[in-house]
PDB file of C-alpha atoms in Angstrom:
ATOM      1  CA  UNK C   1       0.000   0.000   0.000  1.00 37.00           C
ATOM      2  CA  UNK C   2       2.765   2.329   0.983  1.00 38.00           C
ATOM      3  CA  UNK C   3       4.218   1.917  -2.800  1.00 36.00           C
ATOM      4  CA  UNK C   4       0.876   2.873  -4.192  1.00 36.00           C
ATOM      5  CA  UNK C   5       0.825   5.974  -1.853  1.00 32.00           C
ATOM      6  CA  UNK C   6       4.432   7.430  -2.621  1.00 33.00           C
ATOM      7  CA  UNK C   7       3.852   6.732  -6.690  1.00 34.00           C
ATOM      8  CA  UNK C   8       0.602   9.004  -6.689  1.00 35.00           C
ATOM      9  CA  UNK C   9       2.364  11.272  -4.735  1.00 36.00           C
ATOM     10  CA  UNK C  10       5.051  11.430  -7.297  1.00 37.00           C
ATOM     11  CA  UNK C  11       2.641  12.300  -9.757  1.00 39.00           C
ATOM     12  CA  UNK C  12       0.299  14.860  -8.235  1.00 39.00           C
ATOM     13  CA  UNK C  13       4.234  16.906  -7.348  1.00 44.00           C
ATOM     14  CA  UNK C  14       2.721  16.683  -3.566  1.00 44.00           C
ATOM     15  CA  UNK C  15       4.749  15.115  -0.481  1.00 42.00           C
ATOM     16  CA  UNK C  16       2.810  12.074   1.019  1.00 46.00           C
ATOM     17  CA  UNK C  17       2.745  11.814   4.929  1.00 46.00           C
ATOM     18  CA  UNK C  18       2.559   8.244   6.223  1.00 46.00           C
ATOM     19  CA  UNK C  19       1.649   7.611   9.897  1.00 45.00           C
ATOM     20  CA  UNK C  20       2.639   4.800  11.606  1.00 47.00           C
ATOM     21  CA  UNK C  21       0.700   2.743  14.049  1.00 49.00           C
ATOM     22  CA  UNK C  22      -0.193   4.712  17.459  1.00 49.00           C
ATOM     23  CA  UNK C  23       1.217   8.309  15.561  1.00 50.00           C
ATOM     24  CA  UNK C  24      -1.902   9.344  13.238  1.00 51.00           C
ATOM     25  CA  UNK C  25      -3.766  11.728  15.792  1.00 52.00           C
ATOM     26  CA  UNK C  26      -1.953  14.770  17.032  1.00 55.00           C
ATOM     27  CA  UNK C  27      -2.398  14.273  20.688  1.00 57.00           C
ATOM     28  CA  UNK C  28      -0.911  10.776  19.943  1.00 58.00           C
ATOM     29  CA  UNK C  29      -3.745   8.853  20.764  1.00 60.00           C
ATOM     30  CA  UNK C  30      -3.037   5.913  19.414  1.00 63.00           C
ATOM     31  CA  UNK C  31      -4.923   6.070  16.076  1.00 71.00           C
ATOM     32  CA  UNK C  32      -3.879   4.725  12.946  1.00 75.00           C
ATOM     33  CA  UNK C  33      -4.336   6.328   9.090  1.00 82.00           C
ATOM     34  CA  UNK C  34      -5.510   4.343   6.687  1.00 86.00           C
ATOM     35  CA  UNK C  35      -5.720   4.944   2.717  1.00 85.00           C
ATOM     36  CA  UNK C  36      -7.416   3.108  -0.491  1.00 85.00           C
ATOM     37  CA  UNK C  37      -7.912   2.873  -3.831  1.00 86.00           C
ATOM     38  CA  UNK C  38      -8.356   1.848  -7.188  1.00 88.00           C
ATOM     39  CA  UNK C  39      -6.806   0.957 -10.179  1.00 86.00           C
ATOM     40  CA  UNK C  40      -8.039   0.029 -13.677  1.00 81.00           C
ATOM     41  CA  UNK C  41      -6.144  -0.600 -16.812  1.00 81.00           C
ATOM     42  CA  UNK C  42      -7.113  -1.139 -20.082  1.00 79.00           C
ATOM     43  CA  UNK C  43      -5.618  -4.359 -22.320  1.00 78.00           C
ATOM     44  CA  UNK C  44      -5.220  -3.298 -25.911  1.00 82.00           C
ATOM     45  CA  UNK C  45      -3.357  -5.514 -28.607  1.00 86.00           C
ATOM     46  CA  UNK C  46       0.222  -4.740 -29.746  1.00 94.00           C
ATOM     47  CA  UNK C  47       0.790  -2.758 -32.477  1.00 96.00           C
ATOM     48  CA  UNK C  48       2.637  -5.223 -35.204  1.00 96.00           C
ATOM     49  CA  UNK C  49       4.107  -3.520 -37.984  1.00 97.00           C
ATOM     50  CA  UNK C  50       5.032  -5.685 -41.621  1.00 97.00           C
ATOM     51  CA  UNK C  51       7.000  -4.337 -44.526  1.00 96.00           C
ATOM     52  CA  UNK C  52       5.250  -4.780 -47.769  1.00 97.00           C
ATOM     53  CA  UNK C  53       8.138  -2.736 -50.371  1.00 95.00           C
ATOM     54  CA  UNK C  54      11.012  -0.790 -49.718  1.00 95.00           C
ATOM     55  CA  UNK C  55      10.973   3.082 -50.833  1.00 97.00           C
ATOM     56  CA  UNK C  56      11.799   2.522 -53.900  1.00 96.00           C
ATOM     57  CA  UNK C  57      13.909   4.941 -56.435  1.00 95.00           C
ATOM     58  CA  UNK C  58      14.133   2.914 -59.937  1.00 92.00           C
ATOM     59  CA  UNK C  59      17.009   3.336 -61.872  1.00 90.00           C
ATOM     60  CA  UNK C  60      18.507   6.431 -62.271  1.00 90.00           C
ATOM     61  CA  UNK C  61      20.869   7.693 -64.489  1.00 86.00           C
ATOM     62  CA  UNK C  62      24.547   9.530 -65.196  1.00 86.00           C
ATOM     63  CA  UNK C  63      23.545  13.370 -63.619  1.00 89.00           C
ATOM     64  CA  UNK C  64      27.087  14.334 -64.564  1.00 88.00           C
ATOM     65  CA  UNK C  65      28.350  17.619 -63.147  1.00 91.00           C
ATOM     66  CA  UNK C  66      25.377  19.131 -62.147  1.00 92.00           C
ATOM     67  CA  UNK C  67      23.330  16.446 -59.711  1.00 92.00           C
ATOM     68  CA  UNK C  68      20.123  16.395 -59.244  1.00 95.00           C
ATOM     69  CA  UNK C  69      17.084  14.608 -57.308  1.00 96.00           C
ATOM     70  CA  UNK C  70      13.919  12.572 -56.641  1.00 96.00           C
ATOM     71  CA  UNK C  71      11.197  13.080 -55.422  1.00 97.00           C
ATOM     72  CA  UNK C  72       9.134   9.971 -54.760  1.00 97.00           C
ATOM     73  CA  UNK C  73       5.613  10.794 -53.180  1.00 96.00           C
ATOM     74  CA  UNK C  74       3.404   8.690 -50.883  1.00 96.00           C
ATOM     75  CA  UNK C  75       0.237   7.824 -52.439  1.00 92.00           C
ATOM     76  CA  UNK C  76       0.757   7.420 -56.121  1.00 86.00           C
ATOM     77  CA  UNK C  77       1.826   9.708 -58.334  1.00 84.00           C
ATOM     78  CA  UNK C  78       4.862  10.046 -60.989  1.00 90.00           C
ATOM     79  CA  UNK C  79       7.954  10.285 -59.514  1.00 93.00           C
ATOM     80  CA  UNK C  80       9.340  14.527 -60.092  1.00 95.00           C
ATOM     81  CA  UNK C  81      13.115  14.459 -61.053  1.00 94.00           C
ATOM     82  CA  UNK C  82      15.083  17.709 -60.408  1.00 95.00           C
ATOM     83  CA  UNK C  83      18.561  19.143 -61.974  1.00 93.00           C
ATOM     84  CA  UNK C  84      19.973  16.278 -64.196  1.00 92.00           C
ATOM     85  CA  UNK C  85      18.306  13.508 -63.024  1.00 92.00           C
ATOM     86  CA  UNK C  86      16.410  11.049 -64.902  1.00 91.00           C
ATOM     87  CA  UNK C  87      15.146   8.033 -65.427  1.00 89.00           C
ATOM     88  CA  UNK C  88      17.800   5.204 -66.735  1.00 84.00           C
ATOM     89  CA  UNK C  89      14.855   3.226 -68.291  1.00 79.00           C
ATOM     90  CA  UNK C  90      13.684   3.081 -71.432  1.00 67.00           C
ATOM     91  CA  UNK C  91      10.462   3.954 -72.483  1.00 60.00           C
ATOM     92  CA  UNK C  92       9.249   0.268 -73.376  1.00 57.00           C
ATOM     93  CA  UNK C  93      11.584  -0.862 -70.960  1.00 55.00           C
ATOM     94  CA  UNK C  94       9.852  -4.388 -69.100  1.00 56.00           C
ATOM     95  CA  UNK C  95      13.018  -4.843 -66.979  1.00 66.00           C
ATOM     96  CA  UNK C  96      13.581  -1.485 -65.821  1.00 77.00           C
ATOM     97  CA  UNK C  97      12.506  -0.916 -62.163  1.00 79.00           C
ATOM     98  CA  UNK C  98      10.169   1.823 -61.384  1.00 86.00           C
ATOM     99  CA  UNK C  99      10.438   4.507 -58.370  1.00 94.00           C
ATOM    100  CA  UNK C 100       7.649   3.982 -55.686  1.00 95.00           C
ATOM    101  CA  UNK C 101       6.825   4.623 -52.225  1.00 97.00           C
ATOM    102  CA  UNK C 102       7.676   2.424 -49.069  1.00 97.00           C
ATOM    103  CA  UNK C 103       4.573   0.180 -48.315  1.00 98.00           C
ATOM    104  CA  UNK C 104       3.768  -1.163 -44.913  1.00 98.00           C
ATOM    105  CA  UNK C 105       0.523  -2.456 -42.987  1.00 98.00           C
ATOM    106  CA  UNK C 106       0.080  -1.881 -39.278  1.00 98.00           C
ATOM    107  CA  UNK C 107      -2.437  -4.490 -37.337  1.00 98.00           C
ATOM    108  CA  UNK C 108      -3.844  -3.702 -33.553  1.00 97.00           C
ATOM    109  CA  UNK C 109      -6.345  -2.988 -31.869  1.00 96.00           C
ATOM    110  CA  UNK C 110      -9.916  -2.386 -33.825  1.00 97.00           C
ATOM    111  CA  UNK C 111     -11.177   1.353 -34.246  1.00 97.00           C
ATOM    112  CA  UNK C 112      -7.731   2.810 -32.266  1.00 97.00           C
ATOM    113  CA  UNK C 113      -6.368   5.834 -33.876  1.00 98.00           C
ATOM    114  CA  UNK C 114      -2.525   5.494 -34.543  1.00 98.00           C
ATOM    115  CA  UNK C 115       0.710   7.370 -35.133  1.00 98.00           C
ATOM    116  CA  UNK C 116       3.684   6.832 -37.710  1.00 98.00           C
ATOM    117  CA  UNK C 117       7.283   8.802 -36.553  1.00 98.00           C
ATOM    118  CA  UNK C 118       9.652   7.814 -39.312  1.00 98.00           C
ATOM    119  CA  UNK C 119      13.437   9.482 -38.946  1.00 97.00           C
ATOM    120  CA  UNK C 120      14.913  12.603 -40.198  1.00 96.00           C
ATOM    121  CA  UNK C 121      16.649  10.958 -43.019  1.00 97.00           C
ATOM    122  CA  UNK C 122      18.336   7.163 -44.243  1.00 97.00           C
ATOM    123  CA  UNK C 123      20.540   6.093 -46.880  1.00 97.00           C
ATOM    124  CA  UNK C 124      19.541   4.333 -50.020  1.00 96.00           C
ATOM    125  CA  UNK C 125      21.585   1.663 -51.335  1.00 95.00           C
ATOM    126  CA  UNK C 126      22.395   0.488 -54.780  1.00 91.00           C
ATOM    127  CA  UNK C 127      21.941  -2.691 -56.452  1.00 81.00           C
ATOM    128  CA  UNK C 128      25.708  -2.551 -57.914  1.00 83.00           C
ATOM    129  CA  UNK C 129      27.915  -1.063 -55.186  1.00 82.00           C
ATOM    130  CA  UNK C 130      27.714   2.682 -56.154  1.00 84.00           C
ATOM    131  CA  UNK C 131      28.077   4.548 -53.200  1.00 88.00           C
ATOM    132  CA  UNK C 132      25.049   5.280 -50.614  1.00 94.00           C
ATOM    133  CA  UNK C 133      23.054   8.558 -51.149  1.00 96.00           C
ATOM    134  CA  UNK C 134      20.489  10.203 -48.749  1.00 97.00           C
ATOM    135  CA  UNK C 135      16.954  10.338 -48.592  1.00 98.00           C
ATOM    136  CA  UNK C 136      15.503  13.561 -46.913  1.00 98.00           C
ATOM    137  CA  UNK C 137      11.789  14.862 -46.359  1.00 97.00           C
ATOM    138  CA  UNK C 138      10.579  11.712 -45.625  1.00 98.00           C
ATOM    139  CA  UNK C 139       6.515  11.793 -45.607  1.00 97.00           C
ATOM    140  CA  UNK C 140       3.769   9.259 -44.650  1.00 98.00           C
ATOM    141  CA  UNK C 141       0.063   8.731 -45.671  1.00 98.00           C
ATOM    142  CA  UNK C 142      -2.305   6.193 -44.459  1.00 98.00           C
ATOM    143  CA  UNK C 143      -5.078   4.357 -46.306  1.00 98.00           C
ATOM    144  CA  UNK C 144      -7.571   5.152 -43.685  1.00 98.00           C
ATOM    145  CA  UNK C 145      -6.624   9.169 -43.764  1.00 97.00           C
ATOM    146  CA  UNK C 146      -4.238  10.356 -46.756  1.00 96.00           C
ATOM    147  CA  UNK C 147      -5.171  13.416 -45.476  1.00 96.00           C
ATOM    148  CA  UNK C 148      -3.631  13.180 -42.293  1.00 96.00           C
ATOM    149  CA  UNK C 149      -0.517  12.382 -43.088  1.00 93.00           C
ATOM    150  CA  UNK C 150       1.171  10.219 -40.434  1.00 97.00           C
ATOM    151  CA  UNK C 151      -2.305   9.418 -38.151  1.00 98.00           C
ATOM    152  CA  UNK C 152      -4.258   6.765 -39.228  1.00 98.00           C
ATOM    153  CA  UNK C 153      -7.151   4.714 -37.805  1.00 98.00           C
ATOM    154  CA  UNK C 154      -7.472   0.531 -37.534  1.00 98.00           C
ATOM    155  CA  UNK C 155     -10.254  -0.774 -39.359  1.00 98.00           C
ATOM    156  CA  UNK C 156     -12.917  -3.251 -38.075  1.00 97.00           C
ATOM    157  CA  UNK C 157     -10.327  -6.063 -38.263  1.00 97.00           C
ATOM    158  CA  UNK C 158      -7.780  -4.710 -36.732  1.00 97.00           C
ATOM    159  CA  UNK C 159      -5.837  -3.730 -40.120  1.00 98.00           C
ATOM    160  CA  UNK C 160      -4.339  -0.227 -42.140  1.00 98.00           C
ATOM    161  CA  UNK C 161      -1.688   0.215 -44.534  1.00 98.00           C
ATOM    162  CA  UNK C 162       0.440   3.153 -44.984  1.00 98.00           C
ATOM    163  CA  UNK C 163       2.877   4.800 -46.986  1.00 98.00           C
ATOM    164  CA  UNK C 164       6.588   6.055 -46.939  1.00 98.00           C
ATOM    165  CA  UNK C 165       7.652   8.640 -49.743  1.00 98.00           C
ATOM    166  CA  UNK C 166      11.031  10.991 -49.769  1.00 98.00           C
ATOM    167  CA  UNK C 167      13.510  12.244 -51.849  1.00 98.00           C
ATOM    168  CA  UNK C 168      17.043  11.180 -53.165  1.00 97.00           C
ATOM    169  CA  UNK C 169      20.042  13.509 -53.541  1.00 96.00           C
ATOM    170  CA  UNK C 170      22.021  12.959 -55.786  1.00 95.00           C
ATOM    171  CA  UNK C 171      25.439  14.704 -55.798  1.00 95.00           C
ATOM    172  CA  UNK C 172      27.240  15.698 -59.205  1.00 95.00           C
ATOM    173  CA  UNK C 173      29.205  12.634 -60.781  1.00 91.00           C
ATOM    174  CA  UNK C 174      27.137   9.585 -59.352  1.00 90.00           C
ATOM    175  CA  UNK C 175      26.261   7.003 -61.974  1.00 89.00           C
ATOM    176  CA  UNK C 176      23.332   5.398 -63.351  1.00 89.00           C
ATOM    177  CA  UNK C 177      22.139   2.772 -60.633  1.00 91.00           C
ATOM    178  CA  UNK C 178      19.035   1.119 -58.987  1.00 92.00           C
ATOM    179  CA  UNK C 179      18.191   3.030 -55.430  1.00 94.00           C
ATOM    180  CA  UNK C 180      16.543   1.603 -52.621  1.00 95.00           C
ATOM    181  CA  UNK C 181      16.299   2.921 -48.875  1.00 97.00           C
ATOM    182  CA  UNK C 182      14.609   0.734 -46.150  1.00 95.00           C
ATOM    183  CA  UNK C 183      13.045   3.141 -43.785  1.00 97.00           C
ATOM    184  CA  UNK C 184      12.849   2.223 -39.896  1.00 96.00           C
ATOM    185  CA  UNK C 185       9.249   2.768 -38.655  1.00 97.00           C
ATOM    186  CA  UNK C 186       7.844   3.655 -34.889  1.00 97.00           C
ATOM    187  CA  UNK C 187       4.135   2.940 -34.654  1.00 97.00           C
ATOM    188  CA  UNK C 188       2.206   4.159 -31.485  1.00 97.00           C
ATOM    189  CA  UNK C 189      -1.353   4.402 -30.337  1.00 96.00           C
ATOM    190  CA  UNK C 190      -2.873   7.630 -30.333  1.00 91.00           C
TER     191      UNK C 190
END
């Protein structure tokens, strides 16, 4: 009981007073203080998160001196390439591999409300060795509300998928190559 006492104490910022036995009046007669309460907590299911695709970039080719970048949007979309990128693939290209978003579905508990925090920035690899670029201005939009960028809602079941866009820099001199960038996720109720 004491524990219980000192913890809510902690959180309300005030001091708790315990009396022993035979101290709890202030003449000292002999009275004792007693205290309870109750708890409650709520069970909800774990948030499990599964990767579906990695961001993706396509291949991308020579930018020469000047550099350039990609932009690849959650949600659809063509991919926007800046300064002297471009795509590497041909137009009737079947082989070619084409830039799009991370996609990942998040199961818990039904009807909870739900938060994505993705970092700053990762790297993006290449299929061939060429050296790692960065991916900035990472965004996120969920199925259940692409309006609301990184809050989403479960379904009924239990279920929502969501998506992971950003864009590649890439500095002057980097070759054509396949990009990729795996992007570590935090999920959280609320």
């Amino acid at each position: 009981m004491a524990a219980g006492l000192l913890a809510a104490g902690a959180l309300s910022g005030a001091t708790p007073a315990l009396a022993a036995e035979g101290e709890g009046a202030p003449d000292g007669g002999g009275t004792s203080a007693r205290a309870s309460g109750v708890a409650s907590a709520t069970v909800v299911n774990p948030l499990s998160v599964r990767s579906l695709s990695d961001l993706d970039f396509g291949s991308v080719g020579d930018v020469g001196a000047q550099g350039g970048s990609l932009v690849v949007a959650p949600g659809g979309g063509k991919a926007r390439y800046a300064g002297a990128a471009r795509s590497a693939c041909i137009a009737d290209g079947t082989d070619c591999a084409s830039p799009h978003a991370a996609r990942l579905r998040v199961e818990g508990e039904p009807g909870r409300a739900y938060r994505v925090v993705v970092p700053e920035s990762v790297l993006a690899h290449s299929a061939d060795g060429m050296p790692t670029l960065p991916v900035t201005g990472l965004t996120v939009r969920t199925d259940s509300r692409p309006q609301a960028g990184a809050q989403g809602v479960l379904d009924h079941a239990g279920g929502d998928g969501f998506e992971i866009g950003g864009e590649l820099r890439i500095p002057p001199g980097t070759e054509a190559s396949h990009y990729r960038a795996q992007v570590p996720v935090i999920v959280v109720y609320g």
